[in-house]
mmCIF file of C-alpha atoms in Angstrom:
data_model
loop_
_atom_site.group_PDB
_atom_site.id
_atom_site.type_symbol
_atom_site.label_atom_id
_atom_site.label_comp_id
_atom_site.label_asym_id
_atom_site.label_seq_id
_atom_site.Cartn_x
_atom_site.Cartn_y
_atom_site.Cartn_z
ATOM 1 C CA MET H 1 107.571 -107.856 -93.033
ATOM 2 C CA ALA H 2 103.833 -108.527 -92.822
ATOM 3 C CA LYS H 3 102.066 -108.733 -96.150
ATOM 4 C CA ARG H 4 99.559 -106.111 -97.154
ATOM 5 C CA TRP H 5 96.174 -107.710 -97.705
ATOM 6 C CA LEU H 6 93.261 -106.446 -99.741
ATOM 7 C CA SER H 7 90.954 -104.366 -97.596
ATOM 8 C CA ILE H 8 87.487 -105.813 -98.143
ATOM 9 C CA ILE H 9 86.599 -108.627 -95.733
ATOM 10 C CA GLN H 10 85.375 -111.750 -97.498
ATOM 11 C CA PRO H 11 81.959 -113.238 -96.610
ATOM 12 C CA PRO H 12 81.900 -115.732 -93.723
ATOM 13 C CA THR H 13 80.828 -118.480 -96.155
ATOM 14 C CA TYR H 14 84.508 -118.705 -97.187
ATOM 15 C CA GLY H 15 85.757 -119.090 -93.615
ATOM 16 C CA ASP H 16 85.307 -121.161 -90.488
ATOM 17 C CA SER H 17 83.919 -118.433 -88.205
ATOM 18 C CA ILE H 18 81.500 -115.551 -88.046
ATOM 19 C CA THR H 19 83.245 -112.639 -86.358
ATOM 20 C CA ILE H 20 81.275 -110.142 -84.273
ATOM 21 C CA LEU H 21 82.300 -107.010 -82.376
ATOM 22 C CA SER H 22 79.771 -105.490 -79.987
ATOM 23 C CA ILE H 23 80.200 -102.320 -77.934
ATOM 24 C CA ASP H 24 77.804 -101.129 -75.225
ATOM 25 C CA GLY H 25 76.386 -97.660 -74.873
ATOM 26 C CA GLY H 26 77.580 -95.447 -72.028
ATOM 27 C CA GLY H 27 78.220 -91.816 -72.960
ATOM 28 C CA ILE H 28 81.720 -90.619 -72.141
ATOM 29 C CA ARG H 29 82.544 -94.053 -70.735
ATOM 30 C CA GLY H 30 83.008 -95.104 -74.361
ATOM 31 C CA ILE H 31 86.645 -94.143 -73.794
ATOM 32 C CA ILE H 32 87.057 -97.462 -71.947
ATOM 33 C CA PRO H 33 86.270 -99.755 -74.934
ATOM 34 C CA ALA H 34 88.039 -97.298 -77.249
ATOM 35 C CA THR H 35 91.250 -97.949 -75.304
ATOM 36 C CA ILE H 36 90.725 -101.703 -75.603
ATOM 37 C CA LEU H 37 89.997 -101.467 -79.346
ATOM 38 C CA ALA H 38 93.228 -99.549 -79.859
ATOM 39 C CA PHE H 39 95.134 -102.411 -78.250
ATOM 40 C CA LEU H 40 93.326 -105.044 -80.338
ATOM 41 C CA GLU H 41 94.001 -103.156 -83.562
ATOM 42 C CA SER H 42 97.682 -102.790 -82.664
ATOM 43 C CA GLN H 43 97.933 -106.583 -82.291
ATOM 44 C CA LEU H 44 96.250 -107.124 -85.654
ATOM 45 C CA GLN H 45 98.687 -104.687 -87.240
ATOM 46 C CA LYS H 46 101.641 -106.608 -85.791
ATOM 47 C CA LEU H 47 100.333 -109.688 -87.585
ATOM 48 C CA ASP H 48 99.197 -108.239 -90.916
ATOM 49 C CA GLY H 49 100.589 -104.732 -91.383
ATOM 50 C CA GLU H 50 100.158 -101.202 -90.082
ATOM 51 C CA GLU H 51 97.445 -100.337 -92.613
ATOM 52 C CA MET H 52 95.017 -102.889 -91.179
ATOM 53 C CA ARG H 53 91.912 -101.702 -89.338
ATOM 54 C CA ILE H 54 89.246 -103.233 -87.087
ATOM 55 C CA ALA H 55 86.728 -103.251 -89.962
ATOM 56 C CA ASP H 56 89.011 -105.585 -91.933
ATOM 57 C CA TYR H 57 88.374 -108.449 -89.498
ATOM 58 C CA PHE H 58 84.776 -108.345 -88.314
ATOM 59 C CA ASP H 59 81.741 -109.508 -90.270
ATOM 60 C CA VAL H 60 79.593 -107.193 -88.213
ATOM 61 C CA ILE H 61 80.172 -104.366 -85.760
ATOM 62 C CA ALA H 62 77.217 -103.625 -83.508
ATOM 63 C CA GLU H 63 77.092 -100.591 -81.268
ATOM 64 C CA THR H 64 74.508 -98.407 -79.612
ATOM 65 C CA SER H 65 74.122 -94.976 -78.017
ATOM 66 C CA THR H 66 77.193 -92.735 -78.513
ATOM 67 C CA LYS H 67 79.097 -95.886 -79.524
ATOM 68 C CA GLY H 68 77.019 -95.870 -82.703
ATOM 69 C CA LEU H 69 79.267 -92.998 -83.704
ATOM 70 C CA VAL H 70 82.301 -95.206 -83.060
ATOM 71 C CA THR H 71 80.863 -97.846 -85.411
ATOM 72 C CA ALA H 72 80.448 -95.212 -88.083
ATOM 73 C CA MET H 73 83.976 -93.907 -87.579
ATOM 74 C CA LEU H 74 85.436 -97.413 -87.793
ATOM 75 C CA THR H 75 83.407 -98.511 -90.837
ATOM 76 C CA ALA H 76 82.571 -95.422 -92.910
ATOM 77 C CA PRO H 77 84.878 -95.038 -95.911
ATOM 78 C CA GLY H 78 87.171 -92.074 -96.362
ATOM 79 C CA ASP H 79 88.421 -90.694 -99.663
ATOM 80 C CA ASP H 80 90.765 -93.685 -100.063
ATOM 81 C CA ASN H 81 87.936 -96.163 -99.368
ATOM 82 C CA ARG H 82 89.507 -97.023 -96.037
ATOM 83 C CA PRO H 83 87.958 -96.409 -92.583
ATOM 84 C CA LEU H 84 87.769 -92.772 -91.578
ATOM 85 C CA PHE H 85 89.426 -93.494 -88.230
ATOM 86 C CA ALA H 86 91.916 -95.933 -86.832
ATOM 87 C CA ALA H 87 90.929 -97.377 -83.463
ATOM 88 C CA LYS H 88 93.755 -95.463 -81.774
ATOM 89 C CA ASP H 89 92.139 -92.189 -82.909
ATOM 90 C CA ILE H 90 88.826 -92.831 -81.135
ATOM 91 C CA THR H 91 90.192 -91.969 -77.688
ATOM 92 C CA SER H 92 91.611 -88.701 -79.009
ATOM 93 C CA PHE H 93 88.207 -87.916 -80.515
ATOM 94 C CA TYR H 94 86.527 -88.394 -77.133
ATOM 95 C CA LEU H 95 89.112 -86.287 -75.324
ATOM 96 C CA GLU H 96 88.771 -83.468 -77.851
ATOM 97 C CA HIS H 97 85.002 -83.333 -78.251
ATOM 98 C CA CYS H 98 83.278 -84.722 -75.136
ATOM 99 C CA THR H 99 83.927 -81.572 -73.107
ATOM 100 C CA LYS H 100 81.928 -79.660 -75.755
ATOM 101 C CA ILE H 101 79.228 -82.281 -76.274
ATOM 102 C CA PHE H 102 78.628 -82.433 -72.506
ATOM 103 C CA PRO H 103 79.646 -78.949 -71.247
ATOM 104 C CA GLN H 104 79.892 -78.808 -67.474
ATOM 105 C CA ARG H 105 78.160 -76.025 -65.564
ATOM 106 C CA ARG H 106 80.152 -74.457 -62.784
ATOM 107 C CA GLY H 107 79.474 -71.923 -60.090
ATOM 108 C CA PRO H 108 77.052 -71.526 -57.176
ATOM 109 C CA PHE H 109 73.930 -72.107 -59.299
ATOM 110 C CA ALA H 110 75.107 -75.277 -61.064
ATOM 111 C CA SER H 111 73.013 -77.581 -58.855
ATOM 112 C CA CYS H 112 69.908 -75.443 -59.332
ATOM 113 C CA LEU H 113 70.313 -75.507 -63.104
ATOM 114 C CA LYS H 114 70.766 -79.278 -63.017
ATOM 115 C CA PHE H 115 67.483 -79.594 -61.110
ATOM 116 C CA LEU H 116 65.650 -77.322 -63.560
ATOM 117 C CA ASN H 117 66.888 -79.387 -66.498
ATOM 118 C CA ALA H 118 65.225 -82.432 -64.979
ATOM 119 C CA VAL H 119 61.944 -80.530 -65.221
ATOM 120 C CA VAL H 120 62.029 -78.429 -68.384
ATOM 121 C CA GLY H 121 64.019 -80.428 -70.924
ATOM 122 C CA PRO H 122 67.149 -82.434 -71.774
ATOM 123 C CA LYS H 123 70.332 -81.634 -69.936
ATOM 124 C CA TYR H 124 72.234 -80.781 -73.161
ATOM 125 C CA ASN H 125 70.976 -79.215 -76.396
ATOM 126 C CA GLY H 126 72.995 -81.550 -78.642
ATOM 127 C CA LYS H 127 74.007 -78.836 -81.111
ATOM 128 C CA TYR H 128 77.739 -79.476 -80.899
ATOM 129 C CA LEU H 129 77.223 -83.243 -81.180
ATOM 130 C CA HIS H 130 75.071 -82.775 -84.281
ATOM 131 C CA ASP H 131 77.625 -80.469 -85.876
ATOM 132 C CA VAL H 132 80.663 -82.673 -85.264
ATOM 133 C CA VAL H 133 78.895 -85.869 -86.369
ATOM 134 C CA LYS H 134 77.676 -84.307 -89.618
ATOM 135 C CA ARG H 135 81.090 -82.786 -90.252
ATOM 136 C CA LYS H 136 82.927 -86.078 -89.740
ATOM 137 C CA LEU H 137 80.509 -88.392 -91.574
ATOM 138 C CA GLY H 138 79.172 -86.097 -94.291
ATOM 139 C CA ASP H 139 76.378 -87.630 -96.363
ATOM 140 C CA LYS H 140 77.593 -91.241 -96.206
ATOM 141 C CA SER H 141 74.811 -93.770 -95.709
ATOM 142 C CA ILE H 142 74.834 -97.036 -93.797
ATOM 143 C CA ALA H 143 74.886 -98.942 -97.108
ATOM 144 C CA GLU H 144 78.405 -97.580 -97.723
ATOM 145 C CA THR H 145 80.063 -99.013 -94.607
ATOM 146 C CA LEU H 146 83.157 -101.145 -95.226
ATOM 147 C CA THR H 147 81.783 -104.025 -93.160
ATOM 148 C CA ASN H 148 78.329 -104.798 -91.842
ATOM 149 C CA ALA H 149 77.121 -102.344 -89.216
ATOM 150 C CA VAL H 150 74.220 -102.855 -86.821
ATOM 151 C CA ILE H 151 73.020 -99.827 -84.854
ATOM 152 C CA PRO H 152 69.909 -100.131 -82.648
ATOM 153 C CA THR H 153 67.680 -97.120 -81.994
ATOM 154 C CA PHE H 154 64.222 -96.652 -80.509
ATOM 155 C CA ASP H 155 61.358 -94.863 -82.243
ATOM 156 C CA ILE H 156 59.507 -92.922 -79.574
ATOM 157 C CA ARG H 157 56.480 -92.349 -81.813
ATOM 158 C CA ARG H 158 56.010 -96.012 -82.686
ATOM 159 C CA LEU H 159 57.279 -97.187 -79.274
ATOM 160 C CA GLN H 160 59.358 -99.880 -80.905
ATOM 161 C CA PRO H 161 63.018 -100.648 -81.582
ATOM 162 C CA ILE H 162 64.364 -99.664 -84.988
ATOM 163 C CA ILE H 163 67.503 -101.516 -86.064
ATOM 164 C CA PHE H 164 69.554 -99.882 -88.797
ATOM 165 C CA SER H 165 71.905 -102.320 -90.502
ATOM 166 C CA THR H 166 73.606 -102.970 -93.793
ATOM 167 C CA TYR H 167 71.740 -106.285 -93.898
ATOM 168 C CA GLN H 168 68.387 -104.559 -94.332
ATOM 169 C CA VAL H 169 69.065 -101.846 -96.878
ATOM 170 C CA LYS H 170 68.742 -104.127 -99.917
ATOM 171 C CA SER H 171 65.195 -105.147 -99.058
ATOM 172 C CA HIS H 172 64.192 -101.995 -97.145
ATOM 173 C CA LYS H 173 65.443 -98.916 -98.948
ATOM 174 C CA SER H 174 63.868 -96.700 -96.283
ATOM 175 C CA LYS H 175 66.423 -98.111 -93.799
ATOM 176 C CA ASN H 176 69.333 -96.749 -95.849
ATOM 177 C CA ALA H 177 69.607 -93.652 -93.716
ATOM 178 C CA VAL H 178 72.503 -91.221 -93.559
ATOM 179 C CA LEU H 179 74.972 -92.375 -90.907
ATOM 180 C CA SER H 180 75.006 -89.008 -89.164
ATOM 181 C CA ASP H 181 71.233 -89.161 -88.613
ATOM 182 C CA ILE H 182 71.458 -92.710 -87.262
ATOM 183 C CA CYS H 183 74.285 -91.747 -84.893
ATOM 184 C CA ILE H 184 72.487 -88.661 -83.611
ATOM 185 C CA GLY H 185 69.333 -90.709 -83.094
ATOM 186 C CA THR H 186 70.952 -93.592 -81.231
ATOM 187 C CA SER H 187 72.874 -91.128 -79.023
ATOM 188 C CA ALA H 188 69.754 -89.246 -77.876
ATOM 189 C CA ALA H 189 69.614 -90.584 -74.317
ATOM 190 C CA PRO H 190 66.366 -89.536 -72.591
ATOM 191 C CA THR H 191 66.868 -86.595 -70.191
ATOM 192 C CA TYR H 192 70.395 -86.023 -71.580
ATOM 193 C CA LEU H 193 69.996 -85.178 -75.291
ATOM 194 C CA PRO H 194 66.980 -84.268 -77.443
ATOM 195 C CA ALA H 195 65.210 -86.857 -79.584
ATOM 196 C CA HIS H 196 66.116 -86.738 -83.275
ATOM 197 C CA TYR H 197 63.776 -86.572 -86.277
ATOM 198 C CA PHE H 198 64.629 -87.322 -89.894
ATOM 199 C CA GLU H 199 63.093 -88.796 -93.028
ATOM 200 C CA THR H 200 64.201 -91.319 -95.642
ATOM 201 C CA LYS H 201 62.750 -92.270 -99.013
ATOM 202 C CA GLY H 202 61.546 -95.823 -99.666
ATOM 203 C CA SER H 203 61.680 -97.793 -102.917
ATOM 204 C CA ASN H 204 58.140 -96.612 -103.707
ATOM 205 C CA GLY H 205 59.253 -93.006 -103.416
ATOM 206 C CA LYS H 206 57.294 -92.389 -100.239
ATOM 207 C CA LEU H 207 58.906 -90.678 -97.282
ATOM 208 C CA LYS H 208 59.324 -92.548 -94.022
ATOM 209 C CA SER H 209 59.773 -90.602 -90.819
ATOM 210 C CA TYR H 210 61.779 -91.565 -87.745
ATOM 211 C CA HIS H 211 61.466 -90.141 -84.225
ATOM 212 C CA LEU H 212 64.492 -91.598 -82.489
ATOM 213 C CA VAL H 213 65.966 -91.795 -79.018
ATOM 214 C CA ASP H 214 68.876 -93.693 -77.494
ATOM 215 C CA GLY H 215 69.357 -97.203 -78.866
ATOM 216 C CA GLY H 216 70.210 -98.288 -75.320
ATOM 217 C CA VAL H 217 66.472 -98.302 -74.642
ATOM 218 C CA ALA H 218 66.247 -101.290 -76.983
ATOM 219 C CA ALA H 219 69.667 -102.938 -76.688
ATOM 220 C CA ASN H 220 72.413 -101.315 -74.636
ATOM 221 C CA ASN H 221 74.524 -104.420 -75.312
ATOM 222 C CA PRO H 222 73.772 -105.022 -79.013
ATOM 223 C CA ALA H 223 75.613 -108.354 -79.331
ATOM 224 C CA ILE H 224 72.322 -110.160 -79.015
ATOM 225 C CA VAL H 225 70.756 -108.358 -81.986
ATOM 226 C CA TYR H 226 72.888 -110.179 -84.551
ATOM 227 C CA PHE H 227 73.248 -113.401 -82.595
ATOM 228 C CA PHE H 228 69.533 -114.035 -82.254
ATOM 229 C CA LEU H 229 69.011 -113.516 -85.973
ATOM 230 C CA PHE H 230 71.137 -116.631 -86.308
ATOM 231 C CA LEU H 231 69.206 -118.496 -83.603
ATOM 232 C CA GLN H 232 65.944 -117.571 -85.289
ATOM 233 C CA SER H 233 67.098 -119.053 -88.589
ATOM 234 C CA VAL H 234 68.152 -122.293 -86.870
ATOM 235 C CA PHE H 235 64.914 -122.545 -84.925
ATOM 236 C CA ALA H 236 62.858 -121.985 -88.056
ATOM 237 C CA GLN H 237 64.447 -125.102 -89.559
ATOM 238 C CA ASN H 238 63.778 -127.239 -86.500
ATOM 239 C CA MET H 239 60.333 -127.456 -84.955
ATOM 240 C CA SER H 240 60.707 -131.017 -83.639
ATOM 241 C CA GLY H 241 62.119 -130.178 -80.216
ATOM 242 C CA LYS H 242 65.801 -130.986 -80.942
ATOM 243 C CA PHE H 243 66.833 -127.353 -80.873
ATOM 244 C CA THR H 244 69.951 -127.757 -78.705
ATOM 245 C CA SER H 245 71.443 -130.579 -80.787
ATOM 246 C CA ILE H 246 70.772 -128.673 -84.009
ATOM 247 C CA LEU H 247 72.327 -125.549 -82.519
ATOM 248 C CA ARG H 248 75.441 -127.465 -81.458
ATOM 249 C CA ARG H 249 75.755 -128.845 -84.973
ATOM 250 C CA GLU H 250 75.554 -125.333 -86.407
ATOM 251 C CA PHE H 251 78.189 -124.124 -83.936
ATOM 252 C CA ASN H 252 80.496 -126.950 -84.945
ATOM 253 C CA ARG H 253 79.996 -126.110 -88.599
ATOM 254 C CA LYS H 254 80.307 -122.344 -88.292
ATOM 255 C CA ARG H 255 81.938 -121.056 -85.110
ATOM 256 C CA PHE H 256 81.232 -117.647 -83.659
ATOM 257 C CA LEU H 257 84.030 -115.377 -82.482
ATOM 258 C CA VAL H 258 82.454 -112.642 -80.387
ATOM 259 C CA ILE H 259 84.162 -109.763 -78.608
ATOM 260 C CA SER H 260 81.769 -107.762 -76.451
ATOM 261 C CA LEU H 261 83.099 -104.600 -74.814
ATOM 262 C CA GLY H 262 81.364 -102.924 -71.903
ATOM 263 C CA THR H 263 81.661 -99.289 -70.937
ATOM 264 C CA GLY H 264 81.910 -99.976 -67.215
ATOM 265 C CA SER H 265 79.279 -99.984 -64.491
ATOM 266 C CA HIS H 266 78.873 -99.591 -60.758
ATOM 267 C CA ILE H 267 77.017 -102.847 -60.078
ATOM 268 C CA SER H 268 79.279 -103.981 -57.254
ATOM 269 C CA CYS H 269 79.287 -100.543 -55.643
ATOM 270 C CA GLU H 270 75.620 -100.674 -54.563
ATOM 271 C CA LYS H 271 75.005 -97.083 -55.612
ATOM 272 C CA TYR H 272 71.259 -97.006 -54.874
ATOM 273 C CA SER H 273 69.100 -98.597 -52.182
ATOM 274 C CA ALA H 274 65.408 -99.386 -51.785
ATOM 275 C CA HIS H 275 65.380 -97.139 -48.712
ATOM 276 C CA ASP H 276 66.434 -94.155 -50.838
ATOM 277 C CA ALA H 277 64.342 -95.016 -53.892
ATOM 278 C CA ALA H 278 61.195 -95.417 -51.787
ATOM 279 C CA LYS H 279 61.260 -91.648 -51.168
ATOM 280 C CA TRP H 280 61.695 -90.595 -54.791
ATOM 281 C CA ARG H 281 58.907 -89.102 -56.843
ATOM 282 C CA VAL H 282 59.123 -88.410 -60.584
ATOM 283 C CA LEU H 283 61.658 -85.604 -60.188
ATOM 284 C CA GLY H 284 63.735 -87.711 -57.816
ATOM 285 C CA TRP H 285 64.061 -90.500 -60.364
ATOM 286 C CA LEU H 286 65.082 -87.967 -63.008
ATOM 287 C CA TYR H 287 67.324 -85.780 -60.858
ATOM 288 C CA ASN H 288 69.245 -88.709 -59.364
ATOM 289 C CA ARG H 289 69.425 -90.340 -62.836
ATOM 290 C CA PRO H 290 68.706 -93.946 -61.753
ATOM 291 C CA LEU H 291 65.848 -94.234 -64.257
ATOM 292 C CA VAL H 292 68.219 -94.030 -67.220
ATOM 293 C CA ASP H 293 70.976 -95.963 -65.432
ATOM 294 C CA THR H 294 68.564 -98.754 -64.561
ATOM 295 C CA PHE H 295 67.150 -99.540 -67.983
ATOM 296 C CA GLN H 296 70.497 -99.219 -69.742
ATOM 297 C CA GLN H 297 72.414 -101.342 -67.235
ATOM 298 C CA ALA H 298 69.659 -103.951 -67.050
ATOM 299 C CA SER H 299 69.615 -104.238 -70.851
ATOM 300 C CA ALA H 300 73.382 -104.709 -71.130
ATOM 301 C CA ASP H 301 73.647 -107.172 -68.256
ATOM 302 C CA MET H 302 70.708 -109.290 -69.388
ATOM 303 C CA VAL H 303 72.287 -109.712 -72.812
ATOM 304 C CA ASP H 304 75.614 -110.711 -71.275
ATOM 305 C CA ILE H 305 73.880 -113.292 -69.098
ATOM 306 C CA GLN H 306 72.000 -114.683 -72.107
ATOM 307 C CA MET H 307 75.154 -114.860 -74.216
ATOM 308 C CA SER H 308 77.118 -116.486 -71.400
ATOM 309 C CA VAL H 309 74.435 -119.122 -70.888
ATOM 310 C CA VAL H 310 74.319 -120.002 -74.599
ATOM 311 C CA PHE H 311 78.098 -120.227 -75.053
ATOM 312 C CA GLN H 312 78.557 -122.237 -71.859
ATOM 313 C CA ALA H 313 75.758 -124.631 -72.834
ATOM 314 C CA LEU H 314 77.448 -125.196 -76.170
ATOM 315 C CA TYR H 315 80.944 -125.622 -74.669
ATOM 316 C CA SER H 316 82.196 -122.578 -76.583
ATOM 317 C CA GLU H 317 83.092 -120.245 -73.720
ATOM 318 C CA ARG H 318 86.469 -119.335 -75.204
ATOM 319 C CA SER H 319 84.783 -118.068 -78.365
ATOM 320 C CA TYR H 320 82.982 -115.347 -76.407
ATOM 321 C CA LEU H 321 85.059 -112.639 -74.747
ATOM 322 C CA ARG H 322 83.277 -110.078 -72.608
ATOM 323 C CA ILE H 323 85.436 -107.296 -71.179
ATOM 324 C CA GLN H 324 83.717 -105.210 -68.547
ATOM 325 C CA ASP H 325 84.567 -103.376 -65.327
ATOM 326 C CA ASP H 326 81.737 -103.364 -62.769
ATOM 327 C CA ASN H 327 83.629 -101.417 -60.090
ATOM 328 C CA LEU H 328 83.286 -97.832 -61.308
ATOM 329 C CA THR H 329 82.793 -95.272 -58.562
ATOM 330 C CA GLY H 330 82.196 -91.564 -58.259
ATOM 331 C CA THR H 331 82.443 -89.472 -61.405
ATOM 332 C CA THR H 332 83.821 -92.357 -63.471
ATOM 333 C CA SER H 333 80.410 -94.066 -63.306
ATOM 334 C CA SER H 334 78.746 -91.022 -64.882
ATOM 335 C CA VAL H 335 77.872 -90.902 -68.572
ATOM 336 C CA ASP H 336 78.333 -87.141 -68.920
ATOM 337 C CA ILE H 337 80.800 -85.630 -66.421
ATOM 338 C CA ALA H 338 83.161 -84.685 -69.210
ATOM 339 C CA THR H 339 85.881 -82.866 -67.308
ATOM 340 C CA LYS H 340 89.449 -83.355 -68.479
ATOM 341 C CA GLU H 341 90.306 -85.026 -65.186
ATOM 342 C CA ASN H 342 87.447 -87.527 -65.430
ATOM 343 C CA LEU H 343 88.111 -88.348 -69.069
ATOM 344 C CA GLU H 344 91.750 -89.098 -68.265
ATOM 345 C CA LYS H 345 90.616 -91.346 -65.386
ATOM 346 C CA LEU H 346 88.477 -93.321 -67.845
ATOM 347 C CA VAL H 347 91.438 -93.749 -70.199
ATOM 348 C CA GLN H 348 93.442 -95.193 -67.316
ATOM 349 C CA ILE H 349 90.568 -97.498 -66.336
ATOM 350 C CA GLY H 350 90.623 -98.879 -69.877
ATOM 351 C CA LYS H 351 94.374 -99.481 -69.682
ATOM 352 C CA ASP H 352 94.056 -101.106 -66.264
ATOM 353 C CA LEU H 353 91.241 -103.332 -67.516
ATOM 354 C CA LEU H 354 93.618 -104.869 -70.049
ATOM 355 C CA LYS H 355 95.770 -106.121 -67.157
ATOM 356 C CA LYS H 356 92.854 -107.641 -65.237
ATOM 357 C CA SER H 357 91.908 -111.305 -65.424
ATOM 358 C CA VAL H 358 89.411 -112.548 -67.978
ATOM 359 C CA SER H 359 86.078 -112.597 -66.168
ATOM 360 C CA ARG H 360 82.623 -113.992 -66.786
ATOM 361 C CA VAL H 361 79.324 -113.056 -65.255
ATOM 362 C CA ASN H 362 78.175 -115.174 -62.317
ATOM 363 C CA LEU H 363 74.643 -116.177 -63.257
ATOM 364 C CA GLU H 364 73.556 -116.085 -59.595
ATOM 365 C CA THR H 365 74.981 -112.731 -58.512
ATOM 366 C CA GLY H 366 75.257 -110.912 -61.840
ATOM 367 C CA LEU H 367 78.829 -109.899 -60.937
ATOM 368 C CA PHE H 368 81.972 -110.539 -62.945
ATOM 369 C CA GLU H 369 84.325 -113.133 -61.516
ATOM 370 C CA PRO H 370 87.829 -114.064 -62.755
ATOM 371 C CA VAL H 371 88.118 -117.265 -64.780
ATOM 372 C CA GLU H 372 90.957 -119.591 -63.834
ATOM 373 C CA ASN H 373 93.702 -120.346 -66.342
ATOM 374 C CA GLU H 374 92.535 -117.836 -68.955
ATOM 375 C CA GLY H 375 95.001 -115.086 -68.213
ATOM 376 C CA THR H 376 94.384 -111.377 -68.571
ATOM 377 C CA ASN H 377 92.123 -109.499 -70.964
ATOM 378 C CA GLU H 378 95.266 -108.394 -72.771
ATOM 379 C CA GLN H 379 96.345 -112.011 -73.303
ATOM 380 C CA ALA H 380 92.843 -112.970 -74.425
ATOM 381 C CA LEU H 381 92.815 -110.153 -76.998
ATOM 382 C CA ILE H 382 96.178 -111.311 -78.336
ATOM 383 C CA ARG H 383 94.687 -114.809 -78.736
ATOM 384 C CA PHE H 384 91.619 -113.387 -80.489
ATOM 385 C CA ALA H 385 93.848 -111.286 -82.758
ATOM 386 C CA ARG H 386 95.585 -114.457 -83.933
ATOM 387 C CA LEU H 387 92.230 -116.147 -84.558
ATOM 388 C CA LEU H 388 90.919 -113.135 -86.474
ATOM 389 C CA SER H 389 94.061 -112.919 -88.598
ATOM 390 C CA LYS H 390 93.942 -116.652 -89.335
ATOM 391 C CA GLU H 391 90.273 -116.428 -90.287
ATOM 392 C CA ARG H 392 90.923 -113.531 -92.639
ATOM 393 C CA ARG H 393 93.797 -115.313 -94.376
ATOM 394 C CA LEU H 394 91.731 -118.474 -94.716
ATOM 395 C CA ARG H 395 88.976 -116.596 -96.522
ATOM 396 C CA TRP H 396 91.406 -115.080 -98.993
ATOM 397 C CA GLN H 397 92.974 -118.474 -99.678
ATOM 398 C CA ARG H 398 89.610 -120.078 -100.302
ATOM 399 C CA THR H 399 88.646 -117.371 -102.766
ATOM 400 C CA ARG H 400 91.971 -117.901 -104.570
ATOM 401 C CA LEU H 401 93.045 -114.352 -103.954
ATOM 402 C CA THR H 402 96.644 -113.538 -103.076
ATOM 403 C CA PRO H 403 98.300 -110.792 -101.063
ATOM 404 C CA VAL H 404 99.183 -107.655 -102.987
#
């Protein structure tokens, strides 16, 4: 029988690797990575016991948009000081609540109402989302998460990214916001959900206000947010032009294990064309939704390309696992068509993605191509589960703690 290990992950200074989990934004398509996370957690439980959770293995979990809520659910403590949700419960949460967060209009006037929403305000009022997030997370703050959380948002008043993380709360008390406010803010996709306003109190007692919209505006694939903090620290120590050699030395000394989960896209389906877009005015860009699709997809893909280039240059490709499906079509490529039928399709896409070959982005075409001799995503996750379990045990051994 697997031993039951203490629940708090030890700092990476006691181990050989820094472990990172990143999940893209994507509305209801978050069901896809939720399905993959459930599989990963099941493999970790086979190794270390059924009580183990995703938060027990990752030094940082970074998510944006509606996936910021997933981060909170995986890392916020419940009454027993364990994560509120197991990974397997996230899919059920989506199936239960997405139809109410994104209610679908039906009838002969549905198209007319959709057009009017593009003119007069966001497509959804967000009330149900606000209620369910506040009910689930209560008044827990980001400082209380069981592992480090990084959740990007964008402040529409300041026109700048705002990154909420457990790393910042010690030196910036004003960043220690309530998790529900952060999640509502990072989920507020322009044209879909209303922007969110809240205030926090700084160490000097002064109030700081936030006017937030979707974190996907800043980083729809948030893996890069944490990773470049590391690069910045290395670069600051080396101004002599030997950056690559220094970086390789750091990688050899402290390896990264990164799992980056996409929420699917329709890149290879050529959904839009210049011929069509040339005719669009402001309402056309909003009504057809490519404006939001474009900046979110471009953000996620650019990060994946950057990460792939860095890991390939440092001969560490197998330490970076990106799981993404770029063949979504029809309603499955939508972020808000939350019918029961479409949600179930997305669950199946997640399951099918596990059986597909490990793929990496082609730097020329931007498309995902299978990698020879690396097996399926399912096999890769099993390999990563073993590495994560080994890393966790190593940290406990080095701190002279024993299983209980």
